Amino acid sequence: MRFLLDAEQRDFARTLDSLLAAADSPSAARAWARGDHALGRALWDRLAKAGVFALAVPEAFDGAGRLPLELTLGFEALGRHAVPGPAVETVAAAVLLSELVDAGPDAVGFHDGGLDGLGLGDAGPDGPGPGGAELGDTRGGGPGSEAGAAAGDGAGYARGLLSRFASGDALATLRVDGGYALDADVADVVLVVAGQTGEELWLAAEPGPAAPSHDPARRLFTPAAAGRLLARGPGVAAGVERARAWGALATAAQAVGVGRALLEQTVGYVRERRQFGVAVGSFQAVKHRLADVLLALEFARPLVHAAALSLDPVDIAMAKVTAGEAACTAARAALQLHGAIGYTEELDLSLWLRKARPLRDAWGTPASCRARIVGVG
Amino acid sequence: MRFLLDAEQRDFARTLDSLLAAADSPSAARAWARGDHALGRALWDRLAKAGVFALAVPEAFDGAGRLPLELTLGFEALGRHAVPGPAVETVAAAVLLSELVDAGPDAVGFHDGGLDGLGLGDAGPDGPGPGGAELGDTRGGGPGSEAGAAAGDGAGYARGLLSRFASGDALATLRVDGGYALDADVADVVLVVAGQTGEELWLAAEPGPAAPSHDPARRLFTPAAAGRLLARGPGVAAGVERARAWGALATAAQAVGVGRALLEQTVGYVRERRQFGVAVGSFQAVKHRLADVLLALEFARPLVHAAALSLDPVDIAMAKVTAGEAACTAARAALQLHGAIGYTEELDLSLWLRKARPLRDAWGTPASCRARIVGVG
Amino acid sequence: MDLTHDAETEAFRGEARAWLAAHVPSAPLPSLETREGFAAHRAWEAELAADRWSVVSWPEPYGGRGADIMRWLAFEEEYYAAGAPGRVSQNGINLLAPTLFDHGTQEQRARVLPPMARGEVIWAQAWSEPESGSDLASLRSRAVRTNGGWLLSGQKTWSSRAAFADRAFGLFRSEPGLPRPHLGLTYLMFDLRAPGVTVRPIGRLDGKPAFAELFLDEVFVPDEDVIGAPGEGWRVAMSTAGNERGLTLRSPGRFLASARRLAALWGSTGRDPAVGDRVADALIGARAYQLFTYAGASRFAAGATIGAESSLNKVFWSEYDIALHETALDLLGPEAERADGPWAEGWVFSLAGPVYAGTNEIQRDIIAERLLGLPKGRR
Amino acid sequence: MDLTHDAETEAFRGEARAWLAAHVPSAPLPSLETREGFAAHRAWEAELAADRWSVVSWPEPYGGRGADIMRWLAFEEEYYAAGAPGRVSQNGINLLAPTLFDHGTQEQRARVLPPMARGEVIWAQAWSEPESGSDLASLRSRAVRTNGGWLLSGQKTWSSRAAFADRAFGLFRSEPGLPRPHLGLTYLMFDLRAPGVTVRPIGRLDGKPAFAELFLDEVFVPDEDVIGAPGEGWRVAMSTAGNERGLTLRSPGRFLASARRLAALWGSTGRDPAVGDRVADALIGARAYQLFTYAGASRFAAGATIGAESSLNKVFWSEYDIALHETALDLLGPEAERADGPWAEGWVFSLAGPVYAGTNEIQRDIIAERLLGLPKGRR
C-alpha cells in the first residue's frame, strides 16, 4: 500500500502542466469554439508527443499499454488547461477497438471489405493489419460505395486506427445509446453503436446535425448509424461497456482539473480584488466558500486515482459523480466570487465555468452513477 | 386579499406570549420530562383560560368554533415557549370526535353503552349528551366490563369530552397507523384508531409500553386497540383524515415557534459571547448562518397561515415540511453557534433543540408530505 | 387575514387572462439578448401597450391602468402562466419609472414615461463601474457642470440591455472630494446614441450580449434630464434600489409558472422518484414566495414601506431559481448539455441571480445586521 | 501507487478479524457515557489488552504490537466492521499517549502507558475553560510552583469522560503576564480523585454525562507529572492537537462500517428510491474518507508530517457523520423519534462533531488561510 504518485508520475503530470501552460490553451479553446481547429490540433500533437494518447492503447498497436492511472493524470491536465476536442471520446474509441480486435470471432464479426453493409465475414487475420486504410476512404463511403474499403478488412482497419490514436494522428468520437457524439465534425473517425442490444458498431459517413453545448468548445452531433458496419456481435456490447468505463474515468479526471483551475483562478482573483477597502478574500464568507471547494476537490481526487487502479465500475461511478459535483461546486463558487465579471464570456474563466456542468453529466450522469453504486442501475 | 394578521389576532398572539413568558415554561418542561406534570397542567389551565384549546372545538360543545388560523397562533406560542404535553394530540382528538358526532348513522356507529365491544348501536340522540361520563369509567373498562359505560352512550360521551377539551380540563392522545401516542400516561383519554381500513376507534384501557423520545418532555406510548370500542364506520376513517390535517397544521405552527425561540436565543448568545477578543456575532460566517435561519422561518410562516386558511391537504403538507425543516435548520445553527454549551441538557436551549427533529417527523414526515405535494402519496 | 382577491381584482385577472390567451405568441420569441430578439420583444411591448397591458400599475395618463399591487401580482401570475415573453422594458418600468414617480418632475414624467410604456424607448441601467461592483458608493464617473446641463465622462459597466437599448440612467459624481462617498452624486438620464458615448457589448456566459460597457467622453446632458436635486443622487437612487430589491424585481407569477413547468417535465419524463422531493420543493418554494410577497404587499397596501426584508426576498428567489433550473437539467439528463433547450436560457439567466442587485453575501450581511441586530462592520 | 496492503498487513488484519469474531460481545454494551456502560467498556479494554489488541500501534514493551499506520488502519477497519464497542480509553490513547511518546520521559512512559493500555487508568482531557472555547490560548487556570511540584487551581469544562474517569491532563498557566497568551503554559497530568478536585458531571443533549466540569482548588501535582518543560505547554499540546485533528481522531473503518449499516437499513426498509442518492453519497463519502486517509498515511509513512490538511479531514468527517445519521433517521421515519434506537446515540454523538476539536468555522478559516493562502485576520 502506497497511495501516492511516484516520482515518475509526478514528473509526467508536471511536464504536461508546463507544456500546456506554455501553449496558450485558452486561445486554442476559443478558436475551437469558433470552428477553427488548427491551434487545438497543434495542442494535441504536443500532448501526443508527451505520450498522453498512447495511454489507452495496447503496446501491440504502438501504445503505452493501458495505463489508466497515468491517463487520469493526463486528463486532469487537459481539464486544468481547458484543452478542447474529443479527447475522452478518442480514449473510449481506442478502448473499444482494442477490445474488439482482442475478442474472438465468436464475439465479434468484422466487416471484411468485400460484402455489403449487412453481410459480415469472419474476423480478419491475427497479425497487425495494413493500418494504411485512409480515413478518407471510409468517411466517403456510404452503404452503396463499399468498394472503397477493399484496402483493408475491419480488423486491420481497427488496428491501424489504434496506432493513429496512439500517435495523436487521429481523433475519434463515439455515439452510444442515442446520445451525442462530441465534435463529430472534426473527428477523423465517427463511431456509432447501434442495434437493439448495442451489438453493431458503425463507421458513420456523416457527422449528422449539430447542437450547441453550454460549453461552446463542445459541439454535439447525432450521426446516424449508417455508412459502414465495422463490426457486430456480443463483443461489441462488451467492448462498449469497457469503453464507457474509461470514458467515465477520463471525464472524472478532467472534471477534477477543471475544478482545480476554477479554484486557483478564484483564489487569485479574491486576493487582488478589493471592495469596501479590503481584499474580497479577507471576508469570512468568501474564505469558507473556497475552503468548501478545496474540500470537495481534495476528496474527489483520491476516488479518481483509486478508480484508475481498480477499473471497477462502482469505483468509477464514485469517482465520476464526486469529481463532477466538485467541479460544479467550484464553478458556482467561482462565478459568485468573481461577481459580474465572472458571468461574461470575455474572461478566460468562462472557458472552465461552462465546462463543469457538461462534464458532470457526460459519460454517466450523477443519477446513473449513484444508481450503480447502490446497485439498482 | 389581506394576508396579514388583524389587530385582534396579533393581540391574541401577544397575550399568549406574555402569559407564557411569565409562566416559566422551561421549568414546566423540565418537570414534565421528570414525570411531574403539575406545572405543565397549570400552564394548560392558563392557556385554556386564554382560549387556546377551544379553537378546535365547535361552538355547540363550548368551543370557539373551529378557528384554524388562531390555532396556529396558539401553537406557535406553545412552540416558542416549549410548552410540554399532548397539545397537538388533544386538538386532533377534538377534531376527530366532532367529526364523528356530526357524521350520520350511516357513516359512524357509536357504542351505545349496552352492548359488548363488538356490538354497536345507532348514534345517540342529537342534543348535547350528558357529558358527565367520568373518564375514570371508561379508562377502567376492559372488553369484559362494558356495563361501566351505561352512564352515557358513545356519542354523548364524545360530546362531553369535547367540552372538556375546550375548557382545558382534559388532555387526549391518539394513536394512528401503529405510530406512537404521545404522553398517553398523562392523557385523560387515549384513543386508538384500528381495524384494516382504520374504521375503528378505541378508547384504550392502558397507555401501553413507553419509549423515550429525543425530547425527554415527550414520551411515546403504544396503547393497544383494546378497552372500549367507541365508534366504528367509514366516518371514523374520514374523521381521522381531518384530525391528521389539523394535527399536521398545529405541529407545523409549533415548529415555527420552536425555530423562532432557537433563533432568538442564539442571536442573544452570539451578541454577548466573545472569542478572539470580539463578539462571536461579528463573524461573517455566524451572521450568514443566522440569516439563513431567519430566511427559512420567514418563508415557512406564511405557508402555515395559508394552510390554516384553506385547510387544503397539499397546503398543509407544504406548511408541515417547510416549518419542520426550518426548525431543524434553526436547531443545527443554534447548536453550532453556542458551541459546547449548546450540547448540554443544562442550558434551557436544549428544551427547544431536542424538540425540532421530533416535530419535523411527527404528524407527517417530510417524505410523506413531499409525496403528497407531487401527488404520489 | 384572507387570501381571496376581491371581485375587482378577479375581474381584472380574467380580463388579462383573456387578452393574453388571444395575444401571446404561440412560439417563443428569440432571446431578448439578441438583436433580432430585442426587436421582437420591443414589438411585443408595443402590442401590450396598444391594449394598455404594458404598465398596468401606472396611472392611466401614462398608459397604465392604475392597478394596485394586488392587481399587479394577479396580472403577473396570469402573464407568466400564459407563457408570455420576457419584458425587455423592465429596467425602465421597474427601476427608472418608480424613481420618476417619486422624484421626477411632471415634465419628466410626461416626456419619459409614455414612450417607455410603448416600448419606443428602451432603457438600460448604468449603475456599476469597473472598480465599484458591490460597493456602489465608490463611483468615479463624473458629471461636470456646463452651460444648461452637464458633461458626463467615465466608464460604466454591466449595463444590462445596453447593447441594443436607446437610453440609460445612472449616478455620476458631480461634487468630488466630499467627506463621504455617498455625497455629491447626481442621478441623470442620457442618450446611448449621443456624441461621446461608446457602447461595447459584453457577452454573458452563453455569449449573448446581455450587457455592455459604456465609455462616456464629455457627453452632454441637459438639466431637464437630472432627476431630483444635483448632489442628491444617492438618496434618489436608494429609493430605486429599495424598489429593485423589494417586491417587484421578481414577481411570484414567474416562479409559480416555472414550478408548474418543472412538475410537468417531471411527469413527462417518468416521475423519477429520486427527483420527486426536489420537484416538491420547487412547488413549495414558489408558493412560499408567493405568500411572502402577498404578506409584503398587504403590509405595503396598509401603508408600510419595504425595508431590509427585501434582502430576504432577494436571497430566496435567487437561490430558488437556480435550484429549480438545476432540477430541470437533472431531469433532462445528458440532454441538459444542449444550450438551445427550453430550460437552458433560464438556467444561464438564473446563475446571475445571487450576484446582481446586491450580492447574496451582502444581502445576508444586511439580514444579520438590520433584521437580527448582529454587530456591524466586520465581514 | 497501489492500494494493496502488503502480506504482513493482511496477515495482521486476518489475525485481528479472527480475534474480534471470537471476542466482540454479541449484544451491544450499554452506552459508555453511563456508569454501568463505562465499567463494561473498561472491562472490554482489559479484554483487548489481554491479547494485546488495545494499543496496536504502540511499541511492544508498552502493550502494543508496533503496528505501523497501515496496520493500524487495517485494524480499525476490522474493529468497526466487527461491530466492536466504542473505545472508552480514546482520550488517553489518542491524545495523551502521543504526547508522552514525543515529549514525556522514559519514566513517565513506563509508569503511565501500561495501565492506560489495560484500561486500568482511564484518562479525561481537560483543555477547555468556561471563557476559552475555541480560543484555547486564553486559558486562566493556574499552576503555582510549590515544594516538589505544582498547585493547580481554576476551572476546566467540557472534560470528556471525566464523569467516570481516573485521571486527566491539560494546560495550566504557570507564568502569568507574559506578552502573548500562548506563553507560560505548562502541560500537567493530575488525579481526578486528588484532594481539591471536584468533578461535576454535565449531561449532554441526551442527558448522559459525557463530560464534566472540574473545579480545582490547590490540587498538588508532583514534578514527575509535568510533560515537557514548564512554560512550554502550548508547544507540547499543539503536537497533540495536531494528532487529534489529523489522521487518528476518526478512523475510516468507523465510517465504512456505518455506511454499510446504512445501506443495509435502506435495503431492509424497502429501498426507498427517494433516499437512494443519499445512501450512495454515504457509501461514496466513506470510501473517499478512507482513500484520503490512505493518501495521508502514505505521505506520513514516507516521512511527511500532517499539517493543515488535517482541517480538511475534520470538516469532512464531522459533516459526513451527521449526514449519514440523518439519512438513517429519515429511513426510520416516525420511528426515528425514539431515543433508544440503534441509530439514536450515533446521531446525538455526531451532532457534536462540527463543534469540538476546533469548530468547523475555525477549521475553514485554517483551510482558507493556510492551504489557499487567503488573507488572515478578518473573520
Short mmCIF file of C-alpha atoms in Angstrom, two decimals, chain B residues 178-180 182 210-216 218-220 222 273-277 282-286 289 325 328 332 335-346 349-351 353-354 357-362 365-367, chain D residues 129-136 138 158 200-208 210-211 213 272 278 319 322 325-326 329-330 333-340 344-345 347-355 359-362 365 379:
data_model
loop_
_atom_site.label_atom_id
_atom_site.label_comp_id
_atom_site.label_asym_id
_atom_site.label_seq_id
_atom_site.Cartn_x
_atom_site.Cartn_y
_atom_site.Cartn_z
CA GLY B 178 -49.44 1.87 14.57
CA GLY B 179 -47.49 5.01 15.48
CA TYR B 180 -46.98 6.46 18.91
CA LEU B 182 -47.68 10.98 22.88
CA ALA B 210 -43.38 3.64 26.85
CA ALA B 211 -40.36 4.54 24.77
CA PRO B 212 -38.14 7.62 25.16
CA SER B 213 -38.11 10.40 22.59
CA HIS B 214 -35.10 12.56 21.73
CA ASP B 215 -37.15 15.20 23.51
CA PRO B 216 -37.44 14.00 27.10
CA ARG B 218 -42.23 13.73 25.03
CA ARG B 219 -42.91 10.12 25.94
CA LEU B 220 -44.00 7.68 23.28
CA THR B 222 -48.08 2.21 22.18
CA ARG B 273 -20.28 35.70 23.79
CA ARG B 274 -16.75 36.81 22.94
CA GLN B 275 -13.94 34.79 21.37
CA PHE B 276 -10.66 36.06 19.99
CA GLY B 277 -11.48 39.41 21.53
CA SER B 282 -19.49 39.77 14.42
CA PHE B 283 -18.02 36.88 12.44
CA GLN B 284 -19.48 36.79 8.95
CA ALA B 285 -19.90 33.02 9.00
CA VAL B 286 -22.06 33.36 12.11
CA ARG B 289 -25.78 31.18 9.18
CA GLU B 325 -37.14 21.73 8.15
CA CYS B 328 -34.21 21.75 12.25
CA ARG B 332 -28.43 22.93 13.84
CA LEU B 335 -26.13 24.04 18.41
CA GLN B 336 -23.17 25.04 16.29
CA LEU B 337 -23.10 28.67 17.33
CA HIS B 338 -23.49 28.00 21.03
CA GLY B 339 -20.52 25.67 20.90
CA ALA B 340 -20.16 23.04 23.58
CA ILE B 341 -22.59 24.68 25.98
CA GLY B 342 -25.35 24.17 23.42
CA TYR B 343 -24.71 20.45 23.52
CA THR B 344 -25.71 20.17 27.17
CA GLU B 345 -29.05 19.49 28.74
CA GLU B 346 -28.30 22.12 31.37
CA LEU B 349 -31.72 25.89 24.88
CA SER B 350 -31.80 22.09 24.98
CA LEU B 351 -35.56 22.19 25.61
CA LEU B 353 -33.05 21.83 20.41
CA ARG B 354 -34.44 18.40 21.20
CA ARG B 357 -36.45 16.87 14.96
CA PRO B 358 -39.42 15.10 16.61
CA LEU B 359 -41.75 17.86 15.42
CA ARG B 360 -40.31 17.59 11.91
CA ASP B 361 -41.31 13.94 11.74
CA ALA B 362 -44.48 13.81 13.84
CA THR B 365 -42.68 13.10 7.84
CA PRO B 366 -41.08 15.35 5.23
CA ALA B 367 -41.07 12.37 2.86
CA GLU D 129 -12.28 26.56 30.28
CA PRO D 130 -15.55 28.45 30.56
CA GLU D 131 -14.14 31.58 28.92
CA SER D 132 -11.95 29.87 26.36
CA GLY D 133 -13.73 27.55 23.99
CA SER D 134 -12.27 27.88 20.55
CA ASP D 135 -9.75 30.38 21.87
CA LEU D 136 -7.60 27.89 23.78
CA SER D 138 -6.72 32.35 26.66
CA TRP D 158 -16.14 20.01 28.59
CA ARG D 200 -19.41 17.98 38.31
CA PRO D 201 -20.80 15.81 35.51
CA ILE D 202 -22.60 17.63 32.69
CA GLY D 203 -25.38 15.93 30.77
CA ARG D 204 -25.14 16.19 27.02
CA LEU D 205 -28.27 16.57 24.90
CA ASP D 206 -29.49 13.07 25.61
CA GLY D 207 -28.84 13.53 29.31
CA LYS D 208 -25.82 11.26 29.52
CA ALA D 210 -20.46 12.62 28.56
CA PHE D 211 -18.35 15.36 30.09
CA GLU D 213 -16.73 20.49 34.86
CA ASP D 272 -36.94 3.89 -0.99
CA ARG D 278 -28.18 9.85 -0.10
CA GLU D 319 -20.31 16.82 8.40
CA ILE D 322 -24.26 13.96 10.64
CA HIS D 325 -27.09 9.59 10.63
CA GLU D 326 -29.79 11.95 9.41
CA LEU D 329 -33.25 8.69 10.78
CA ASP D 330 -35.15 9.60 7.62
CA GLY D 333 -39.49 7.70 9.53
CA PRO D 334 -41.55 8.35 12.67
CA GLU D 335 -39.57 5.61 14.46
CA ALA D 336 -36.58 7.95 14.36
CA GLU D 337 -38.01 9.85 17.29
CA ARG D 338 -37.11 7.00 19.63
CA ALA D 339 -34.02 7.92 21.59
CA ASP D 340 -33.24 4.29 22.33
CA ALA D 344 -30.13 7.41 18.03
CA GLU D 345 -26.95 7.53 20.12
CA TRP D 347 -26.85 10.70 15.81
CA VAL D 348 -26.58 12.61 19.09
CA PHE D 349 -22.86 11.88 19.14
CA SER D 350 -22.47 13.06 15.54
CA LEU D 351 -24.07 16.42 16.32
CA ALA D 352 -21.09 17.41 18.43
CA GLY D 353 -18.64 16.76 15.58
CA PRO D 354 -18.68 20.22 13.97
CA VAL D 355 -18.22 21.87 17.36
CA THR D 359 -15.10 24.25 15.39
CA ASN D 360 -15.64 23.82 11.69
CA GLU D 361 -15.72 27.59 11.33
CA ILE D 362 -12.16 27.76 12.62
CA ASP D 365 -10.54 29.65 8.32
CA ARG D 379 -13.30 36.85 10.26
#
